[in-house]
Amino acid sequence: MRKKADQGAGAAVKLPAVPSIRCIDEIHGLISGAIAGNPDAVIELDAAADPDLCVIQLLEAARLDAERQGRSLRLAQPANENTRRTLDRAGLSAGGGGAFNRFWYHQENNQ
């Protein structure tokens, strides 16, 4: 896991290939630092990543916190199939909405 250099869009934070509760403190620190230090932070998940529910909850809480601070937090790519399944199992997809769908799916409507 590492914080990447600014590529014109804000701070990019790359999460580990296996984002899970085992590294949640480190993920939290990286995301918190990226939000605090930049108006636009980008989270990069490995294309095959299968984040557990703790990571999903942390990302969702961070998204809401960034929004409250008037900052932007976004995923570099739309959620992959593994992440979508976890969102569905957790019941988070059903209550989506505009900002939720933009963050997780890069779209206005959850399909």
PDB file of N, CA and C in Angstrom:
ATOM      1  N   MET A   1       0.840  -1.160   0.000  1.00  0.00           N
ATOM      2  CA  MET A   1       0.000   0.000   0.000  1.00  0.00           C
ATOM      3  C   MET A   1       0.887   1.225   0.000  1.00  0.00           C
ATOM      4  N   ARG A   2       0.553   2.191  -0.851  1.00  0.00           N
ATOM      5  CA  ARG A   2       1.373   3.392  -0.885  1.00  0.00           C
ATOM      6  C   ARG A   2       0.568   4.563  -1.382  1.00  0.00           C
ATOM      7  N   LYS A   3       1.021   5.733  -1.020  1.00  0.00           N
ATOM      8  CA  LYS A   3       0.423   6.955  -1.522  1.00  0.00           C
ATOM      9  C   LYS A   3       1.198   7.339  -2.764  1.00  0.00           C
ATOM     10  N   LYS A   4       0.490   7.565  -3.848  1.00  0.00           N
ATOM     11  CA  LYS A   4       1.138   7.882  -5.106  1.00  0.00           C
ATOM     12  C   LYS A   4       1.266   9.388  -5.283  1.00  0.00           C
ATOM     13  N   ALA A   5       2.180   9.765  -6.127  1.00  0.00           N
ATOM     14  CA  ALA A   5       2.385  11.180  -6.415  1.00  0.00           C
ATOM     15  C   ALA A   5       1.191  11.746  -7.151  1.00  0.00           C
ATOM     16  N   ASP A   6       0.980  13.026  -7.007  1.00  0.00           N
ATOM     17  CA  ASP A   6      -0.105  13.726  -7.681  1.00  0.00           C
ATOM     18  C   ASP A   6       0.046  13.601  -9.188  1.00  0.00           C
ATOM     19  N   GLN A   7      -1.020  13.182  -9.830  1.00  0.00           N
ATOM     20  CA  GLN A   7      -1.015  13.064 -11.282  1.00  0.00           C
ATOM     21  C   GLN A   7      -2.029  14.036 -11.876  1.00  0.00           C
ATOM     22  N   GLY A   8      -2.179  15.207 -11.257  1.00  0.00           N
ATOM     23  CA  GLY A   8      -3.064  16.227 -11.778  1.00  0.00           C
ATOM     24  C   GLY A   8      -4.482  16.139 -11.255  1.00  0.00           C
ATOM     25  N   ALA A   9      -4.823  15.114 -10.510  1.00  0.00           N
ATOM     26  CA  ALA A   9      -6.193  14.974 -10.052  1.00  0.00           C
ATOM     27  C   ALA A   9      -6.294  14.886  -8.537  1.00  0.00           C
ATOM     28  N   GLY A  10      -5.214  15.057  -7.827  1.00  0.00           N
ATOM     29  CA  GLY A  10      -5.246  14.951  -6.383  1.00  0.00           C
ATOM     30  C   GLY A  10      -4.414  13.783  -5.907  1.00  0.00           C
ATOM     31  N   ALA A  11      -4.510  13.513  -4.617  1.00  0.00           N
ATOM     32  CA  ALA A  11      -3.731  12.427  -4.023  1.00  0.00           C
ATOM     33  C   ALA A  11      -4.350  11.092  -4.384  1.00  0.00           C
ATOM     34  N   ALA A  12      -3.524  10.161  -4.818  1.00  0.00           N
ATOM     35  CA  ALA A  12      -3.987   8.808  -5.115  1.00  0.00           C
ATOM     36  C   ALA A  12      -3.449   7.861  -4.058  1.00  0.00           C
ATOM     37  N   VAL A  13      -4.330   7.054  -3.506  1.00  0.00           N
ATOM     38  CA  VAL A  13      -3.966   6.074  -2.491  1.00  0.00           C
ATOM     39  C   VAL A  13      -4.244   4.699  -3.068  1.00  0.00           C
ATOM     40  N   LYS A  14      -3.206   3.883  -3.154  1.00  0.00           N
ATOM     41  CA  LYS A  14      -3.363   2.522  -3.664  1.00  0.00           C
ATOM     42  C   LYS A  14      -3.541   1.575  -2.484  1.00  0.00           C
ATOM     43  N   LEU A  15      -4.662   0.851  -2.496  1.00  0.00           N
ATOM     44  CA  LEU A  15      -4.929  -0.111  -1.437  1.00  0.00           C
ATOM     45  C   LEU A  15      -4.243  -1.434  -1.755  1.00  0.00           C
ATOM     46  N   PRO A  16      -4.011  -2.248  -0.726  1.00  0.00           N
ATOM     47  CA  PRO A  16      -3.343  -3.527  -0.961  1.00  0.00           C
ATOM     48  C   PRO A  16      -4.190  -4.442  -1.844  1.00  0.00           C
ATOM     49  N   ALA A  17      -3.546  -5.436  -2.436  1.00  0.00           N
ATOM     50  CA  ALA A  17      -4.245  -6.387  -3.308  1.00  0.00           C
ATOM     51  C   ALA A  17      -5.315  -7.151  -2.540  1.00  0.00           C
ATOM     52  N   VAL A  18      -5.098  -7.348  -1.243  1.00  0.00           N
ATOM     53  CA  VAL A  18      -6.085  -8.023  -0.397  1.00  0.00           C
ATOM     54  C   VAL A  18      -6.494  -7.049   0.722  1.00  0.00           C
ATOM     55  N   PRO A  19      -7.368  -6.096   0.395  1.00  0.00           N
ATOM     56  CA  PRO A  19      -7.776  -5.119   1.405  1.00  0.00           C
ATOM     57  C   PRO A  19      -8.732  -5.773   2.409  1.00  0.00           C
ATOM     58  N   SER A  20      -8.308  -5.813   3.670  1.00  0.00           N
ATOM     59  CA  SER A  20      -9.115  -6.504   4.681  1.00  0.00           C
ATOM     60  C   SER A  20      -8.913  -5.859   6.042  1.00  0.00           C
ATOM     61  N   ILE A  21      -9.620  -6.404   7.006  1.00  0.00           N
ATOM     62  CA  ILE A  21      -9.533  -5.910   8.380  1.00  0.00           C
ATOM     63  C   ILE A  21      -8.100  -5.992   8.914  1.00  0.00           C
ATOM     64  N   ARG A  22      -7.305  -6.898   8.381  1.00  0.00           N
ATOM     65  CA  ARG A  22      -5.921  -7.058   8.848  1.00  0.00           C
ATOM     66  C   ARG A  22      -5.081  -5.794   8.641  1.00  0.00           C
ATOM     67  N   CYS A  23      -5.449  -4.994   7.661  1.00  0.00           N
ATOM     68  CA  CYS A  23      -4.676  -3.768   7.399  1.00  0.00           C
ATOM     69  C   CYS A  23      -5.560  -2.520   7.473  1.00  0.00           C
ATOM     70  N   ILE A  24      -6.675  -2.610   8.193  1.00  0.00           N
ATOM     71  CA  ILE A  24      -7.643  -1.512   8.223  1.00  0.00           C
ATOM     72  C   ILE A  24      -7.061  -0.237   8.840  1.00  0.00           C
ATOM     73  N   ASP A  25      -6.222  -0.364   9.861  1.00  0.00           N
ATOM     74  CA  ASP A  25      -5.635   0.840  10.470  1.00  0.00           C
ATOM     75  C   ASP A  25      -4.752   1.586   9.475  1.00  0.00           C
ATOM     76  N   GLU A  26      -3.979   0.848   8.727  1.00  0.00           N
ATOM     77  CA  GLU A  26      -3.108   1.479   7.731  1.00  0.00           C
ATOM     78  C   GLU A  26      -3.932   2.113   6.612  1.00  0.00           C
ATOM     79  N   ILE A  27      -4.973   1.411   6.153  1.00  0.00           N
ATOM     80  CA  ILE A  27      -5.851   1.954   5.110  1.00  0.00           C
ATOM     81  C   ILE A  27      -6.516   3.230   5.610  1.00  0.00           C
ATOM     82  N   HIS A  28      -6.989   3.196   6.850  1.00  0.00           N
ATOM     83  CA  HIS A  28      -7.632   4.372   7.439  1.00  0.00           C
ATOM     84  C   HIS A  28      -6.674   5.562   7.463  1.00  0.00           C
ATOM     85  N   GLY A  29      -5.451   5.334   7.895  1.00  0.00           N
ATOM     86  CA  GLY A  29      -4.467   6.416   7.946  1.00  0.00           C
ATOM     87  C   GLY A  29      -4.167   7.008   6.581  1.00  0.00           C
ATOM     88  N   LEU A  30      -4.025   6.153   5.594  1.00  0.00           N
ATOM     89  CA  LEU A  30      -3.746   6.643   4.235  1.00  0.00           C
ATOM     90  C   LEU A  30      -4.907   7.456   3.673  1.00  0.00           C
ATOM     91  N   ILE A  31      -6.112   6.947   3.849  1.00  0.00           N
ATOM     92  CA  ILE A  31      -7.279   7.654   3.311  1.00  0.00           C
ATOM     93  C   ILE A  31      -7.505   8.960   4.064  1.00  0.00           C
ATOM     94  N   SER A  32      -7.397   8.923   5.380  1.00  0.00           N
ATOM     95  CA  SER A  32      -7.574  10.142   6.181  1.00  0.00           C
ATOM     96  C   SER A  32      -6.565  11.207   5.785  1.00  0.00           C
ATOM     97  N   GLY A  33      -5.305  10.797   5.608  1.00  0.00           N
ATOM     98  CA  GLY A  33      -4.276  11.744   5.191  1.00  0.00           C
ATOM     99  C   GLY A  33      -4.535  12.325   3.816  1.00  0.00           C
ATOM    100  N   ALA A  34      -5.008  11.483   2.908  1.00  0.00           N
ATOM    101  CA  ALA A  34      -5.295  11.953   1.553  1.00  0.00           C
ATOM    102  C   ALA A  34      -6.444  12.953   1.553  1.00  0.00           C
ATOM    103  N   ILE A  35      -7.479  12.686   2.340  1.00  0.00           N
ATOM    104  CA  ILE A  35      -8.624  13.605   2.408  1.00  0.00           C
ATOM    105  C   ILE A  35      -8.203  14.915   3.061  1.00  0.00           C
ATOM    106  N   ALA A  36      -7.452  14.837   4.149  1.00  0.00           N
ATOM    107  CA  ALA A  36      -7.055  16.041   4.885  1.00  0.00           C
ATOM    108  C   ALA A  36      -6.138  16.931   4.069  1.00  0.00           C
ATOM    109  N   GLY A  37      -5.286  16.335   3.254  1.00  0.00           N
ATOM    110  CA  GLY A  37      -4.283  17.120   2.553  1.00  0.00           C
ATOM    111  C   GLY A  37      -4.623  17.512   1.125  1.00  0.00           C
ATOM    112  N   ASN A  38      -5.779  17.078   0.626  1.00  0.00           N
ATOM    113  CA  ASN A  38      -6.106  17.323  -0.774  1.00  0.00           C
ATOM    114  C   ASN A  38      -7.603  17.518  -0.968  1.00  0.00           C
ATOM    115  N   PRO A  39      -7.985  18.422  -1.836  1.00  0.00           N
ATOM    116  CA  PRO A  39      -9.416  18.590  -2.109  1.00  0.00           C
ATOM    117  C   PRO A  39      -9.996  17.447  -2.939  1.00  0.00           C
ATOM    118  N   ASP A  40      -9.137  16.682  -3.608  1.00  0.00           N
ATOM    119  CA  ASP A  40      -9.592  15.575  -4.457  1.00  0.00           C
ATOM    120  C   ASP A  40      -8.679  14.375  -4.235  1.00  0.00           C
ATOM    121  N   ALA A  41      -9.194  13.377  -3.528  1.00  0.00           N
ATOM    122  CA  ALA A  41      -8.415  12.166  -3.257  1.00  0.00           C
ATOM    123  C   ALA A  41      -8.995  11.011  -4.072  1.00  0.00           C
ATOM    124  N   VAL A  42      -8.097  10.162  -4.565  1.00  0.00           N
ATOM    125  CA  VAL A  42      -8.482   9.044  -5.418  1.00  0.00           C
ATOM    126  C   VAL A  42      -8.016   7.747  -4.771  1.00  0.00           C
ATOM    127  N   ILE A  43      -8.923   6.765  -4.702  1.00  0.00           N
ATOM    128  CA  ILE A  43      -8.609   5.460  -4.140  1.00  0.00           C
ATOM    129  C   ILE A  43      -8.446   4.475  -5.287  1.00  0.00           C
ATOM    130  N   GLU A  44      -7.313   3.796  -5.300  1.00  0.00           N
ATOM    131  CA  GLU A  44      -7.056   2.790  -6.330  1.00  0.00           C
ATOM    132  C   GLU A  44      -7.148   1.402  -5.711  1.00  0.00           C
ATOM    133  N   LEU A  45      -8.067   0.605  -6.251  1.00  0.00           N
ATOM    134  CA  LEU A  45      -8.204  -0.789  -5.848  1.00  0.00           C
ATOM    135  C   LEU A  45      -7.689  -1.659  -6.975  1.00  0.00           C
ATOM    136  N   ASP A  46      -6.968  -2.709  -6.627  1.00  0.00           N
ATOM    137  CA  ASP A  46      -6.511  -3.667  -7.619  1.00  0.00           C
ATOM    138  C   ASP A  46      -7.723  -4.202  -8.384  1.00  0.00           C
ATOM    139  N   ALA A  47      -7.558  -4.457  -9.670  1.00  0.00           N
ATOM    140  CA  ALA A  47      -8.675  -4.916 -10.512  1.00  0.00           C
ATOM    141  C   ALA A  47      -9.301  -6.201  -9.995  1.00  0.00           C
ATOM    142  N   ALA A  48      -8.540  -7.030  -9.320  1.00  0.00           N
ATOM    143  CA  ALA A  48      -9.056  -8.294  -8.797  1.00  0.00           C
ATOM    144  C   ALA A  48      -9.304  -8.237  -7.292  1.00  0.00           C
ATOM    145  N   ALA A  49      -9.216  -7.058  -6.705  1.00  0.00           N
ATOM    146  CA  ALA A  49      -9.370  -6.922  -5.249  1.00  0.00           C
ATOM    147  C   ALA A  49     -10.726  -7.444  -4.790  1.00  0.00           C
ATOM    148  N   ASP A  50     -10.723  -8.002  -3.591  1.00  0.00           N
ATOM    149  CA  ASP A  50     -11.953  -8.497  -2.974  1.00  0.00           C
ATOM    150  C   ASP A  50     -12.012  -7.933  -1.557  1.00  0.00           C
ATOM    151  N   PRO A  51     -12.330  -6.644  -1.444  1.00  0.00           N
ATOM    152  CA  PRO A  51     -12.320  -6.016  -0.119  1.00  0.00           C
ATOM    153  C   PRO A  51     -13.389  -6.615   0.784  1.00  0.00           C
ATOM    154  N   ASP A  52     -13.032  -6.805   2.051  1.00  0.00           N
ATOM    155  CA  ASP A  52     -14.013  -7.326   2.986  1.00  0.00           C
ATOM    156  C   ASP A  52     -14.938  -6.194   3.435  1.00  0.00           C
ATOM    157  N   LEU A  53     -15.950  -6.556   4.202  1.00  0.00           N
ATOM    158  CA  LEU A  53     -16.961  -5.581   4.592  1.00  0.00           C
ATOM    159  C   LEU A  53     -16.371  -4.436   5.415  1.00  0.00           C
ATOM    160  N   CYS A  54     -15.357  -4.701   6.215  1.00  0.00           N
ATOM    161  CA  CYS A  54     -14.727  -3.631   7.001  1.00  0.00           C
ATOM    162  C   CYS A  54     -14.153  -2.548   6.094  1.00  0.00           C
ATOM    163  N   VAL A  55     -13.513  -2.957   5.019  1.00  0.00           N
ATOM    164  CA  VAL A  55     -12.930  -1.999   4.080  1.00  0.00           C
ATOM    165  C   VAL A  55     -14.039  -1.238   3.353  1.00  0.00           C
ATOM    166  N   ILE A  56     -15.092  -1.947   2.963  1.00  0.00           N
ATOM    167  CA  ILE A  56     -16.225  -1.296   2.306  1.00  0.00           C
ATOM    168  C   ILE A  56     -16.823  -0.238   3.232  1.00  0.00           C
ATOM    169  N   GLN A  57     -17.023  -0.593   4.494  1.00  0.00           N
ATOM    170  CA  GLN A  57     -17.582   0.357   5.459  1.00  0.00           C
ATOM    171  C   GLN A  57     -16.657   1.550   5.656  1.00  0.00           C
ATOM    172  N   LEU A  58     -15.361   1.304   5.715  1.00  0.00           N
ATOM    173  CA  LEU A  58     -14.403   2.397   5.860  1.00  0.00           C
ATOM    174  C   LEU A  58     -14.451   3.329   4.650  1.00  0.00           C
ATOM    175  N   LEU A  59     -14.481   2.762   3.456  1.00  0.00           N
ATOM    176  CA  LEU A  59     -14.549   3.592   2.248  1.00  0.00           C
ATOM    177  C   LEU A  59     -15.837   4.406   2.207  1.00  0.00           C
ATOM    178  N   GLU A  60     -16.947   3.801   2.575  1.00  0.00           N
ATOM    179  CA  GLU A  60     -18.220   4.519   2.570  1.00  0.00           C
ATOM    180  C   GLU A  60     -18.208   5.638   3.618  1.00  0.00           C
ATOM    181  N   ALA A  61     -17.693   5.358   4.799  1.00  0.00           N
ATOM    182  CA  ALA A  61     -17.595   6.390   5.835  1.00  0.00           C
ATOM    183  C   ALA A  61     -16.661   7.512   5.392  1.00  0.00           C
ATOM    184  N   ALA A  62     -15.561   7.165   4.754  1.00  0.00           N
ATOM    185  CA  ALA A  62     -14.615   8.178   4.264  1.00  0.00           C
ATOM    186  C   ALA A  62     -15.256   9.039   3.169  1.00  0.00           C
ATOM    187  N   ARG A  63     -16.036   8.398   2.296  1.00  0.00           N
ATOM    188  CA  ARG A  63     -16.734   9.145   1.239  1.00  0.00           C
ATOM    189  C   ARG A  63     -17.668  10.182   1.861  1.00  0.00           C
ATOM    190  N   LEU A  64     -18.437   9.756   2.845  1.00  0.00           N
ATOM    191  CA  LEU A  64     -19.378  10.668   3.505  1.00  0.00           C
ATOM    192  C   LEU A  64     -18.651  11.767   4.272  1.00  0.00           C
ATOM    193  N   ASP A  65     -17.540  11.419   4.929  1.00  0.00           N
ATOM    194  CA  ASP A  65     -16.756  12.399   5.667  1.00  0.00           C
ATOM    195  C   ASP A  65     -16.154  13.443   4.722  1.00  0.00           C
ATOM    196  N   ALA A  66     -15.618  12.979   3.601  1.00  0.00           N
ATOM    197  CA  ALA A  66     -15.060  13.914   2.613  1.00  0.00           C
ATOM    198  C   ALA A  66     -16.141  14.858   2.106  1.00  0.00           C
ATOM    199  N   GLU A  67     -17.310  14.311   1.850  1.00  0.00           N
ATOM    200  CA  GLU A  67     -18.431  15.132   1.365  1.00  0.00           C
ATOM    201  C   GLU A  67     -18.792  16.210   2.389  1.00  0.00           C
ATOM    202  N   ARG A  68     -18.856  15.824   3.673  1.00  0.00           N
ATOM    203  CA  ARG A  68     -19.166  16.794   4.738  1.00  0.00           C
ATOM    204  C   ARG A  68     -18.109  17.895   4.822  1.00  0.00           C
ATOM    205  N   GLN A  69     -16.864  17.556   4.481  1.00  0.00           N
ATOM    206  CA  GLN A  69     -15.776  18.537   4.522  1.00  0.00           C
ATOM    207  C   GLN A  69     -15.673  19.358   3.242  1.00  0.00           C
ATOM    208  N   GLY A  70     -16.549  19.082   2.285  1.00  0.00           N
ATOM    209  CA  GLY A  70     -16.493  19.793   1.010  1.00  0.00           C
ATOM    210  C   GLY A  70     -15.340  19.336   0.132  1.00  0.00           C
ATOM    211  N   ARG A  71     -14.890  18.102   0.350  1.00  0.00           N
ATOM    212  CA  ARG A  71     -13.793  17.536  -0.428  1.00  0.00           C
ATOM    213  C   ARG A  71     -14.319  16.405  -1.292  1.00  0.00           C
ATOM    214  N   SER A  72     -13.479  15.946  -2.192  1.00  0.00           N
ATOM    215  CA  SER A  72     -13.866  14.874  -3.095  1.00  0.00           C
ATOM    216  C   SER A  72     -13.050  13.625  -2.801  1.00  0.00           C
ATOM    217  N   LEU A  73     -13.724  12.499  -2.692  1.00  0.00           N
ATOM    218  CA  LEU A  73     -13.082  11.200  -2.582  1.00  0.00           C
ATOM    219  C   LEU A  73     -13.741  10.326  -3.627  1.00  0.00           C
ATOM    220  N   ARG A  74     -12.924   9.661  -4.431  1.00  0.00           N
ATOM    221  CA  ARG A  74     -13.500   8.828  -5.491  1.00  0.00           C
ATOM    222  C   ARG A  74     -12.617   7.622  -5.741  1.00  0.00           C
ATOM    223  N   LEU A  75     -13.239   6.621  -6.349  1.00  0.00           N
ATOM    224  CA  LEU A  75     -12.492   5.440  -6.787  1.00  0.00           C
ATOM    225  C   LEU A  75     -11.918   5.724  -8.160  1.00  0.00           C
ATOM    226  N   ALA A  76     -10.713   5.275  -8.413  1.00  0.00           N
ATOM    227  CA  ALA A  76     -10.086   5.476  -9.719  1.00  0.00           C
ATOM    228  C   ALA A  76     -10.858   4.739 -10.813  1.00  0.00           C
ATOM    229  N   GLN A  77     -11.389   3.581 -10.474  1.00  0.00           N
ATOM    230  CA  GLN A  77     -12.175   2.756 -11.405  1.00  0.00           C
ATOM    231  C   GLN A  77     -13.479   2.379 -10.714  1.00  0.00           C
ATOM    232  N   PRO A  78     -14.535   2.116 -11.487  1.00  0.00           N
ATOM    233  CA  PRO A  78     -15.774   1.638 -10.852  1.00  0.00           C
ATOM    234  C   PRO A  78     -15.519   0.338 -10.087  1.00  0.00           C
ATOM    235  N   ALA A  79     -16.350   0.086  -9.107  1.00  0.00           N
ATOM    236  CA  ALA A  79     -16.221  -1.128  -8.294  1.00  0.00           C
ATOM    237  C   ALA A  79     -16.217  -2.364  -9.182  1.00  0.00           C
ATOM    238  N   ASN A  80     -15.288  -3.273  -8.885  1.00  0.00           N
ATOM    239  CA  ASN A  80     -15.225  -4.528  -9.648  1.00  0.00           C
ATOM    240  C   ASN A  80     -16.325  -5.479  -9.171  1.00  0.00           C
ATOM    241  N   GLU A  81     -16.414  -6.617  -9.788  1.00  0.00           N
ATOM    242  CA  GLU A  81     -17.484  -7.573  -9.469  1.00  0.00           C
ATOM    243  C   GLU A  81     -17.417  -8.048  -8.020  1.00  0.00           C
ATOM    244  N   ASN A  82     -16.220  -8.283  -7.489  1.00  0.00           N
ATOM    245  CA  ASN A  82     -16.080  -8.704  -6.092  1.00  0.00           C
ATOM    246  C   ASN A  82     -16.624  -7.637  -5.148  1.00  0.00           C
ATOM    247  N   THR A  83     -16.266  -6.390  -5.401  1.00  0.00           N
ATOM    248  CA  THR A  83     -16.721  -5.290  -4.558  1.00  0.00           C
ATOM    249  C   THR A  83     -18.229  -5.120  -4.666  1.00  0.00           C
ATOM    250  N   ARG A  84     -18.761  -5.234  -5.875  1.00  0.00           N
ATOM    251  CA  ARG A  84     -20.217  -5.125  -6.072  1.00  0.00           C
ATOM    252  C   ARG A  84     -20.965  -6.210  -5.295  1.00  0.00           C
ATOM    253  N   ARG A  85     -20.438  -7.418  -5.292  1.00  0.00           N
ATOM    254  CA  ARG A  85     -21.084  -8.504  -4.543  1.00  0.00           C
ATOM    255  C   ARG A  85     -21.093  -8.192  -3.035  1.00  0.00           C
ATOM    256  N   THR A  86     -19.985  -7.660  -2.532  1.00  0.00           N
ATOM    257  CA  THR A  86     -19.925  -7.316  -1.108  1.00  0.00           C
ATOM    258  C   THR A  86     -20.897  -6.191  -0.786  1.00  0.00           C
ATOM    259  N   LEU A  87     -20.980  -5.191  -1.649  1.00  0.00           N
ATOM    260  CA  LEU A  87     -21.955  -4.112  -1.453  1.00  0.00           C
ATOM    261  C   LEU A  87     -23.375  -4.671  -1.426  1.00  0.00           C
ATOM    262  N   ASP A  88     -23.673  -5.581  -2.326  1.00  0.00           N
ATOM    263  CA  ASP A  88     -25.005  -6.197  -2.383  1.00  0.00           C
ATOM    264  C   ASP A  88     -25.288  -7.017  -1.126  1.00  0.00           C
ATOM    265  N   ARG A  89     -24.329  -7.868  -0.724  1.00  0.00           N
ATOM    266  CA  ARG A  89     -24.512  -8.709   0.466  1.00  0.00           C
ATOM    267  C   ARG A  89     -24.732  -7.867   1.716  1.00  0.00           C
ATOM    268  N   ALA A  90     -24.084  -6.719   1.771  1.00  0.00           N
ATOM    269  CA  ALA A  90     -24.202  -5.841   2.934  1.00  0.00           C
ATOM    270  C   ALA A  90     -25.483  -5.011   2.908  1.00  0.00           C
ATOM    271  N   GLY A  91     -26.188  -5.054   1.795  1.00  0.00           N
ATOM    272  CA  GLY A  91     -27.422  -4.280   1.675  1.00  0.00           C
ATOM    273  C   GLY A  91     -27.185  -2.818   1.369  1.00  0.00           C
ATOM    274  N   LEU A  92     -25.977  -2.458   1.010  1.00  0.00           N
ATOM    275  CA  LEU A  92     -25.661  -1.055   0.746  1.00  0.00           C
ATOM    276  C   LEU A  92     -26.136  -0.587  -0.629  1.00  0.00           C
ATOM    277  N   SER A  93     -26.158  -1.469  -1.593  1.00  0.00           N
ATOM    278  CA  SER A  93     -26.543  -1.086  -2.956  1.00  0.00           C
ATOM    279  C   SER A  93     -27.987  -0.635  -3.033  1.00  0.00           C
ATOM    280  N   ALA A  94     -28.845  -1.272  -2.249  1.00  0.00           N
ATOM    281  CA  ALA A  94     -30.281  -0.995  -2.316  1.00  0.00           C
ATOM    282  C   ALA A  94     -30.603   0.458  -1.971  1.00  0.00           C
ATOM    283  N   GLY A  95     -29.885   1.042  -1.043  1.00  0.00           N
ATOM    284  CA  GLY A  95     -30.170   2.407  -0.618  1.00  0.00           C
ATOM    285  C   GLY A  95     -29.363   3.452  -1.338  1.00  0.00           C
ATOM    286  N   GLY A  96     -28.621   3.052  -2.336  1.00  0.00           N
ATOM    287  CA  GLY A  96     -27.704   3.895  -3.100  1.00  0.00           C
ATOM    288  C   GLY A  96     -28.021   5.373  -3.158  1.00  0.00           C
ATOM    289  N   GLY A  97     -28.274   5.860  -4.312  1.00  0.00           N
ATOM    290  CA  GLY A  97     -28.491   7.282  -4.514  1.00  0.00           C
ATOM    291  C   GLY A  97     -27.392   7.853  -5.375  1.00  0.00           C
ATOM    292  N   GLY A  98     -27.545   9.097  -5.748  1.00  0.00           N
ATOM    293  CA  GLY A  98     -26.629   9.746  -6.679  1.00  0.00           C
ATOM    294  C   GLY A  98     -25.167   9.719  -6.279  1.00  0.00           C
ATOM    295  N   ALA A  99     -24.840  10.225  -5.074  1.00  0.00           N
ATOM    296  CA  ALA A  99     -23.438  10.298  -4.655  1.00  0.00           C
ATOM    297  C   ALA A  99     -22.863   8.892  -4.443  1.00  0.00           C
ATOM    298  N   PHE A 100     -23.660   7.986  -3.888  1.00  0.00           N
ATOM    299  CA  PHE A 100     -23.235   6.601  -3.682  1.00  0.00           C
ATOM    300  C   PHE A 100     -22.902   5.960  -5.026  1.00  0.00           C
ATOM    301  N   ASN A 101     -23.793   6.101  -5.989  1.00  0.00           N
ATOM    302  CA  ASN A 101     -23.596   5.487  -7.305  1.00  0.00           C
ATOM    303  C   ASN A 101     -22.436   6.115  -8.068  1.00  0.00           C
ATOM    304  N   ARG A 102     -22.240   7.411  -7.912  1.00  0.00           N
ATOM    305  CA  ARG A 102     -21.085   8.054  -8.559  1.00  0.00           C
ATOM    306  C   ARG A 102     -19.783   7.509  -7.982  1.00  0.00           C
ATOM    307  N   PHE A 103     -19.733   7.344  -6.664  1.00  0.00           N
ATOM    308  CA  PHE A 103     -18.517   6.856  -6.025  1.00  0.00           C
ATOM    309  C   PHE A 103     -18.228   5.406  -6.400  1.00  0.00           C
ATOM    310  N   TRP A 104     -19.182   4.515  -6.164  1.00  0.00           N
ATOM    311  CA  TRP A 104     -18.943   3.087  -6.341  1.00  0.00           C
ATOM    312  C   TRP A 104     -19.012   2.626  -7.788  1.00  0.00           C
ATOM    313  N   TYR A 105     -19.947   3.168  -8.548  1.00  0.00           N
ATOM    314  CA  TYR A 105     -20.193   2.658  -9.900  1.00  0.00           C
ATOM    315  C   TYR A 105     -19.838   3.633 -11.016  1.00  0.00           C
ATOM    316  N   HIS A 106     -19.504   4.881 -10.643  1.00  0.00           N
ATOM    317  CA  HIS A 106     -19.212   5.935 -11.624  1.00  0.00           C
ATOM    318  C   HIS A 106     -20.424   6.203 -12.522  1.00  0.00           C
ATOM    319  N   GLN A 107     -21.603   6.161 -11.921  1.00  0.00           N
ATOM    320  CA  GLN A 107     -22.825   6.427 -12.671  1.00  0.00           C
ATOM    321  C   GLN A 107     -23.853   7.082 -11.772  1.00  0.00           C
ATOM    322  N   GLU A 108     -24.869   7.649 -12.386  1.00  0.00           N
ATOM    323  CA  GLU A 108     -25.932   8.309 -11.639  1.00  0.00           C
ATOM    324  C   GLU A 108     -26.943   7.324 -11.075  1.00  0.00           C
ATOM    325  N   ASN A 109     -27.266   6.293 -11.831  1.00  0.00           N
ATOM    326  CA  ASN A 109     -28.289   5.333 -11.412  1.00  0.00           C
ATOM    327  C   ASN A 109     -27.679   3.974 -11.192  1.00  0.00           C
ATOM    328  N   ASN A 110     -28.064   3.322 -10.108  1.00  0.00           N
ATOM    329  CA  ASN A 110     -27.596   1.965  -9.832  1.00  0.00           C
ATOM    330  C   ASN A 110     -28.324   0.997 -10.736  1.00  0.00           C
ATOM    331  N   GLN A 111     -27.584   0.242 -11.534  1.00  0.00           N
ATOM    332  CA  GLN A 111     -28.216  -0.692 -12.467  1.00  0.00           C
ATOM    333  C   GLN A 111     -27.924  -2.103 -12.057  1.00  0.00           C
TER     334      GLN A 111
END
